[in-house]
PDB file of C-alpha atoms in Angstrom:
ATOM      1  CA  MET I   1      -0.322   0.076   0.394  1.00 40.00           C
ATOM      2  CA  SER I   2       2.388   2.364   0.863  1.00 40.00           C
ATOM      3  CA  LEU I   3       5.088   0.908  -2.347  1.00 38.00           C
ATOM      4  CA  ALA I   4       1.522   2.460  -3.936  1.00 41.00           C
ATOM      5  CA  LEU I   5       1.480   5.991  -2.477  1.00 37.00           C
ATOM      6  CA  VAL I   6       4.936   6.396  -3.245  1.00 37.00           C
ATOM      7  CA  ALA I   7       4.808   5.554  -7.613  1.00 40.00           C
ATOM      8  CA  ALA I   8       1.756   7.575  -6.994  1.00 40.00           C
ATOM      9  CA  PHE I   9       3.291  10.633  -5.825  1.00 39.00           C
ATOM     10  CA  ALA I  10       6.975  10.234  -7.863  1.00 41.00           C
ATOM     11  CA  SER I  11       4.163  10.575 -11.419  1.00 40.00           C
ATOM     12  CA  ALA I  12       2.630  12.759  -9.893  1.00 42.00           C
ATOM     13  CA  THR I  13       5.704  14.963  -9.376  1.00 40.00           C
ATOM     14  CA  ASP I  14       7.147  13.760 -12.534  1.00 43.00           C
ATOM     15  CA  HIS I  15       5.728  16.238 -14.365  1.00 40.00           C
ATOM     16  CA  GLY I  16       4.712  13.737 -17.061  1.00 40.00           C
ATOM     17  CA  GLY I  17       7.907  15.208 -18.149  1.00 38.00           C
ATOM     18  CA  TYR I  18       7.001  18.073 -19.198  1.00 36.00           C
ATOM     19  CA  ALA I  19       9.152  19.835 -16.358  1.00 37.00           C
ATOM     20  CA  PRO I  20       8.372  24.452 -17.272  1.00 40.00           C
ATOM     21  CA  HIS I  21      10.984  26.374 -18.259  1.00 43.00           C
ATOM     22  CA  SER I  22      12.922  28.589 -16.457  1.00 45.00           C
ATOM     23  CA  ASP I  23      12.545  31.317 -19.843  1.00 43.00           C
ATOM     24  CA  PRO I  24      11.142  35.090 -19.176  1.00 46.00           C
ATOM     25  CA  ASN I  25      10.527  35.576 -21.817  1.00 42.00           C
ATOM     26  CA  LEU I  26       7.591  32.319 -22.342  1.00 39.00           C
ATOM     27  CA  VAL I  27       4.703  33.798 -20.748  1.00 39.00           C
ATOM     28  CA  LYS I  28       2.331  30.223 -19.417  1.00 38.00           C
ATOM     29  CA  PRO I  29      -1.357  31.237 -21.155  1.00 36.00           C
ATOM     30  CA  ASN I  30      -3.332  30.609 -19.320  1.00 37.00           C
ATOM     31  CA  PHE I  31      -6.390  28.483 -20.335  1.00 35.00           C
ATOM     32  CA  ASN I  32      -8.119  27.943 -17.762  1.00 40.00           C
ATOM     33  CA  LYS I  33      -9.733  31.621 -16.230  1.00 38.00           C
ATOM     34  CA  GLU I  34     -10.673  32.099 -20.354  1.00 35.00           C
ATOM     35  CA  LYS I  35     -12.894  29.352 -20.459  1.00 40.00           C
ATOM     36  CA  THR I  36     -13.571  29.484 -16.209  1.00 45.00           C
ATOM     37  CA  LEU I  37     -15.521  33.126 -16.695  1.00 55.00           C
ATOM     38  CA  SER I  38     -14.283  35.484 -20.038  1.00 64.00           C
ATOM     39  CA  ALA I  39     -15.691  38.172 -18.716  1.00 75.00           C
ATOM     40  CA  MET I  40     -16.655  40.138 -15.115  1.00 88.00           C
ATOM     41  CA  ILE I  41     -20.010  39.275 -14.009  1.00 93.00           C
ATOM     42  CA  GLY I  42     -21.374  42.890 -12.517  1.00 95.00           C
ATOM     43  CA  VAL I  43     -23.884  42.259  -9.197  1.00 97.00           C
ATOM     44  CA  GLN I  44     -26.725  45.007  -8.932  1.00 97.00           C
ATOM     45  CA  GLY I  45     -29.747  45.751  -6.873  1.00 98.00           C
ATOM     46  CA  LEU I  46     -30.862  47.660  -3.893  1.00 98.00           C
ATOM     47  CA  VAL I  47     -32.328  47.479  -0.592  1.00 98.00           C
ATOM     48  CA  TYR I  48     -34.375  48.824   1.520  1.00 98.00           C
ATOM     49  CA  CYS I  49     -35.313  49.231   5.810  1.00 97.00           C
ATOM     50  CA  ARG I  50     -39.512  48.744   6.416  1.00 96.00           C
ATOM     51  CA  SER I  51     -40.733  49.906   9.608  1.00 93.00           C
ATOM     52  CA  GLY I  52     -43.885  50.159  10.270  1.00 90.00           C
ATOM     53  CA  PRO I  53     -45.506  50.632   6.981  1.00 92.00           C
ATOM     54  CA  LYS I  54     -42.628  52.859   5.556  1.00 94.00           C
ATOM     55  CA  ARG I  55     -39.822  51.674   3.521  1.00 96.00           C
ATOM     56  CA  PHE I  56     -36.677  53.296   2.709  1.00 97.00           C
ATOM     57  CA  PRO I  57     -33.708  53.003   0.968  1.00 98.00           C
ATOM     58  CA  LEU I  58     -31.345  51.476   3.058  1.00 98.00           C
ATOM     59  CA  GLN I  59     -27.139  53.307   3.479  1.00 98.00           C
ATOM     60  CA  GLY I  60     -24.715  51.613   4.599  1.00 98.00           C
ATOM     61  CA  ALA I  61     -25.911  47.173   3.510  1.00 98.00           C
ATOM     62  CA  VAL I  62     -23.690  43.944   2.554  1.00 98.00           C
ATOM     63  CA  VAL I  63     -24.221  41.621  -0.350  1.00 98.00           C
ATOM     64  CA  ARG I  64     -23.383  38.483  -0.300  1.00 97.00           C
ATOM     65  CA  ILE I  65     -22.397  36.215  -3.209  1.00 97.00           C
ATOM     66  CA  THR I  66     -21.849  32.974  -3.556  1.00 95.00           C
ATOM     67  CA  CYS I  67     -21.519  30.305  -5.758  1.00 92.00           C
ATOM     68  CA  LEU I  68     -21.110  27.254  -6.622  1.00 92.00           C
ATOM     69  CA  ALA I  69     -18.271  25.507  -8.349  1.00 88.00           C
ATOM     70  CA  SER I  70     -16.174  23.038 -10.522  1.00 87.00           C
ATOM     71  CA  ASP I  71     -12.614  21.745  -9.922  1.00 82.00           C
ATOM     72  CA  GLY I  72     -10.865  21.044 -13.969  1.00 78.00           C
ATOM     73  CA  SER I  73     -12.024  17.469 -13.572  1.00 82.00           C
ATOM     74  CA  GLY I  74     -15.470  18.490 -12.649  1.00 82.00           C
ATOM     75  CA  TYR I  75     -15.452  18.144  -9.820  1.00 87.00           C
ATOM     76  CA  GLU I  76     -17.500  20.099  -6.785  1.00 89.00           C
ATOM     77  CA  ALA I  77     -15.420  22.320  -5.612  1.00 86.00           C
ATOM     78  CA  ALA I  78     -15.892  24.686  -1.827  1.00 87.00           C
ATOM     79  CA  PRO I  79     -18.598  28.010  -2.145  1.00 91.00           C
ATOM     80  CA  PHE I  80     -17.036  30.799  -2.098  1.00 91.00           C
ATOM     81  CA  SER I  81     -18.298  34.493  -1.539  1.00 93.00           C
ATOM     82  CA  PHE I  82     -17.427  37.760  -2.440  1.00 94.00           C
ATOM     83  CA  LEU I  83     -19.379  41.397  -0.365  1.00 96.00           C
ATOM     84  CA  SER I  84     -21.211  44.699  -2.591  1.00 97.00           C
ATOM     85  CA  GLU I  85     -19.423  47.076  -1.858  1.00 96.00           C
ATOM     86  CA  ALA I  86     -21.881  49.379   1.352  1.00 98.00           C
ATOM     87  CA  THR I  87     -25.475  50.587  -0.332  1.00 98.00           C
ATOM     88  CA  ASP I  88     -25.376  54.646  -1.538  1.00 98.00           C
ATOM     89  CA  ALA I  89     -27.751  57.154   0.119  1.00 98.00           C
ATOM     90  CA  LYS I  90     -30.466  55.514  -2.376  1.00 98.00           C
ATOM     91  CA  GLY I  91     -29.883  51.915  -1.213  1.00 98.00           C
ATOM     92  CA  TYR I  92     -27.746  50.713  -4.213  1.00 98.00           C
ATOM     93  CA  PHE I  93     -25.094  48.205  -4.253  1.00 98.00           C
ATOM     94  CA  PHE I  94     -22.878  46.354  -7.153  1.00 97.00           C
ATOM     95  CA  ALA I  95     -20.182  43.630  -6.621  1.00 96.00           C
ATOM     96  CA  THR I  96     -18.394  41.960  -9.417  1.00 94.00           C
ATOM     97  CA  LEU I  97     -15.645  39.349  -9.108  1.00 91.00           C
ATOM     98  CA  SER I  98     -14.136  38.721 -12.240  1.00 86.00           C
ATOM     99  CA  PRO I  99     -11.922  35.741 -13.711  1.00 80.00           C
ATOM    100  CA  TYR I 100      -8.680  37.058 -12.764  1.00 79.00           C
ATOM    101  CA  GLU I 101      -9.988  36.729  -8.965  1.00 77.00           C
ATOM    102  CA  MET I 102     -11.121  32.571  -9.635  1.00 74.00           C
ATOM    103  CA  GLN I 103      -8.986  30.480  -8.470  1.00 68.00           C
ATOM    104  CA  GLU I 104      -7.510  27.840 -10.830  1.00 69.00           C
ATOM    105  CA  ASN I 105      -9.472  25.398 -13.316  1.00 71.00           C
ATOM    106  CA  ARG I 106     -12.735  26.621 -11.487  1.00 78.00           C
ATOM    107  CA  LYS I 107     -15.785  26.678 -13.029  1.00 84.00           C
ATOM    108  CA  ILE I 108     -19.167  28.690 -11.828  1.00 87.00           C
ATOM    109  CA  LYS I 109     -21.849  26.547 -11.871  1.00 88.00           C
ATOM    110  CA  GLU I 110     -24.130  29.274  -9.921  1.00 92.00           C
ATOM    111  CA  CYS I 111     -24.431  32.120  -7.649  1.00 94.00           C
ATOM    112  CA  LYS I 112     -27.204  33.725  -5.675  1.00 97.00           C
ATOM    113  CA  ALA I 113     -26.664  36.437  -3.933  1.00 97.00           C
ATOM    114  CA  PHE I 114     -27.649  36.388   0.543  1.00 98.00           C
ATOM    115  CA  LEU I 115     -28.322  39.990   2.341  1.00 98.00           C
ATOM    116  CA  ASP I 116     -25.545  40.878   4.519  1.00 98.00           C
ATOM    117  CA  GLN I 117     -25.012  43.785   6.215  1.00 97.00           C
ATOM    118  CA  SER I 118     -27.176  46.092   7.963  1.00 97.00           C
ATOM    119  CA  PRO I 119     -25.747  48.940   9.668  1.00 97.00           C
ATOM    120  CA  LEU I 120     -28.987  49.899  12.104  1.00 96.00           C
ATOM    121  CA  GLU I 121     -29.904  49.043  14.750  1.00 94.00           C
ATOM    122  CA  THR I 122     -32.738  49.520  14.000  1.00 95.00           C
ATOM    123  CA  CYS I 123     -33.288  48.271  11.089  1.00 96.00           C
ATOM    124  CA  ASN I 124     -31.364  44.091  11.342  1.00 96.00           C
ATOM    125  CA  VAL I 125     -34.303  41.843  10.587  1.00 97.00           C
ATOM    126  CA  PRO I 126     -33.081  40.314   7.478  1.00 97.00           C
ATOM    127  CA  THR I 127     -36.448  39.023   4.901  1.00 97.00           C
ATOM    128  CA  ASP I 128     -36.705  36.494   2.709  1.00 97.00           C
ATOM    129  CA  ALA I 129     -38.544  39.651   0.792  1.00 95.00           C
ATOM    130  CA  LYS I 130     -37.028  38.762  -3.383  1.00 96.00           C
ATOM    131  CA  GLN I 131     -35.181  35.458  -1.320  1.00 97.00           C
ATOM    132  CA  GLY I 132     -33.041  38.385   0.302  1.00 97.00           C
ATOM    133  CA  ILE I 133     -32.145  35.155   2.913  1.00 97.00           C
ATOM    134  CA  THR I 134     -32.754  31.716   0.973  1.00 97.00           C
ATOM    135  CA  GLY I 135     -30.459  33.421  -1.993  1.00 97.00           C
ATOM    136  CA  ALA I 136     -31.981  35.317  -4.912  1.00 97.00           C
ATOM    137  CA  LEU I 137     -29.877  33.447  -8.462  1.00 96.00           C
ATOM    138  CA  LEU I 138     -28.793  34.742 -10.662  1.00 94.00           C
ATOM    139  CA  ALA I 139     -29.984  33.091 -13.605  1.00 90.00           C
ATOM    140  CA  SER I 140     -29.763  35.723 -16.809  1.00 89.00           C
ATOM    141  CA  TYR I 141     -28.406  38.983 -17.527  1.00 93.00           C
ATOM    142  CA  HIS I 142     -27.479  42.624 -19.605  1.00 94.00           C
ATOM    143  CA  TYR I 143     -24.656  41.352 -21.188  1.00 93.00           C
ATOM    144  CA  LEU I 144     -22.807  45.352 -21.224  1.00 93.00           C
ATOM    145  CA  SER I 145     -19.447  45.236 -24.292  1.00 92.00           C
ATOM    146  CA  ASP I 146     -17.768  48.218 -23.688  1.00 92.00           C
ATOM    147  CA  LYS I 147     -17.159  46.167 -19.758  1.00 90.00           C
ATOM    148  CA  LYS I 148     -16.994  43.140 -20.941  1.00 90.00           C
ATOM    149  CA  MET I 149     -19.250  42.759 -17.791  1.00 93.00           C
ATOM    150  CA  LYS I 150     -22.055  39.916 -18.022  1.00 93.00           C
ATOM    151  CA  LEU I 151     -24.891  42.433 -15.377  1.00 96.00           C
ATOM    152  CA  PHE I 152     -27.585  40.717 -12.335  1.00 96.00           C
ATOM    153  CA  THR I 153     -30.245  42.648 -11.398  1.00 97.00           C
ATOM    154  CA  VAL I 154     -31.216  41.241  -8.124  1.00 97.00           C
ATOM    155  CA  GLY I 155     -33.123  42.573  -5.405  1.00 95.00           C
ATOM    156  CA  PRO I 156     -34.455  44.550  -4.044  1.00 97.00           C
ATOM    157  CA  PHE I 157     -33.631  43.259  -0.510  1.00 98.00           C
ATOM    158  CA  VAL I 158     -36.027  44.322   2.184  1.00 98.00           C
ATOM    159  CA  TYR I 159     -34.570  44.985   5.784  1.00 98.00           C
ATOM    160  CA  SER I 160     -37.385  45.099   8.654  1.00 97.00           C
ATOM    161  CA  SER I 161     -37.487  47.273  12.161  1.00 90.00           C
ATOM    162  CA  ALA I 162     -39.261  43.599  13.704  1.00 78.00           C
ATOM    163  CA  PRO I 163     -39.054  39.890  12.838  1.00 73.00           C
ATOM    164  CA  THR I 164     -42.536  39.615  10.854  1.00 59.00           C
ATOM    165  CA  SER I 165     -45.219  36.427  10.837  1.00 54.00           C
ATOM    166  CA  GLY I 166     -46.683  37.025   7.426  1.00 49.00           C
ATOM    167  CA  SER I 167     -45.871  38.290   3.615  1.00 46.00           C
ATOM    168  CA  ASN I 168     -42.081  39.377   3.532  1.00 48.00           C
ATOM    169  CA  TYR I 169     -42.767  42.341   0.805  1.00 47.00           C
TER     170      TYR I 169
END
């Protein structure tokens, strides 16, 4: 058994006879990044606070985008997340993921956006309006050719001042 492990390790470190060159003029192409994520991903939306019957834009909220991916062999990889910038005075958020931020050999299978953080102690109870808790699937997008970006829109998401027992809208 241990001999088989030694042989497997030796063949894995052998590089199949193709050792990397040390010539500084050669650039190693990264075909995996081109295949896995060829365009930047952008996610935008709005976050509101609902206090009683009133709803207003929530400045300073953060949205988390979590993605499932597979590795180069097609096996499921560990999920990864990235955060939006804090929402502006109108409750608008924007988050991006570039091909260069992806781990090598990762191919995105799906992504969902979730409420992550509210800046207000008086309005910090997430609701599932537009799947703010369960996750809004990034399904359709607009392609911004000038930015080479797939732009997804989710929400609007809503925080509440108190837990609700009915409609989340």
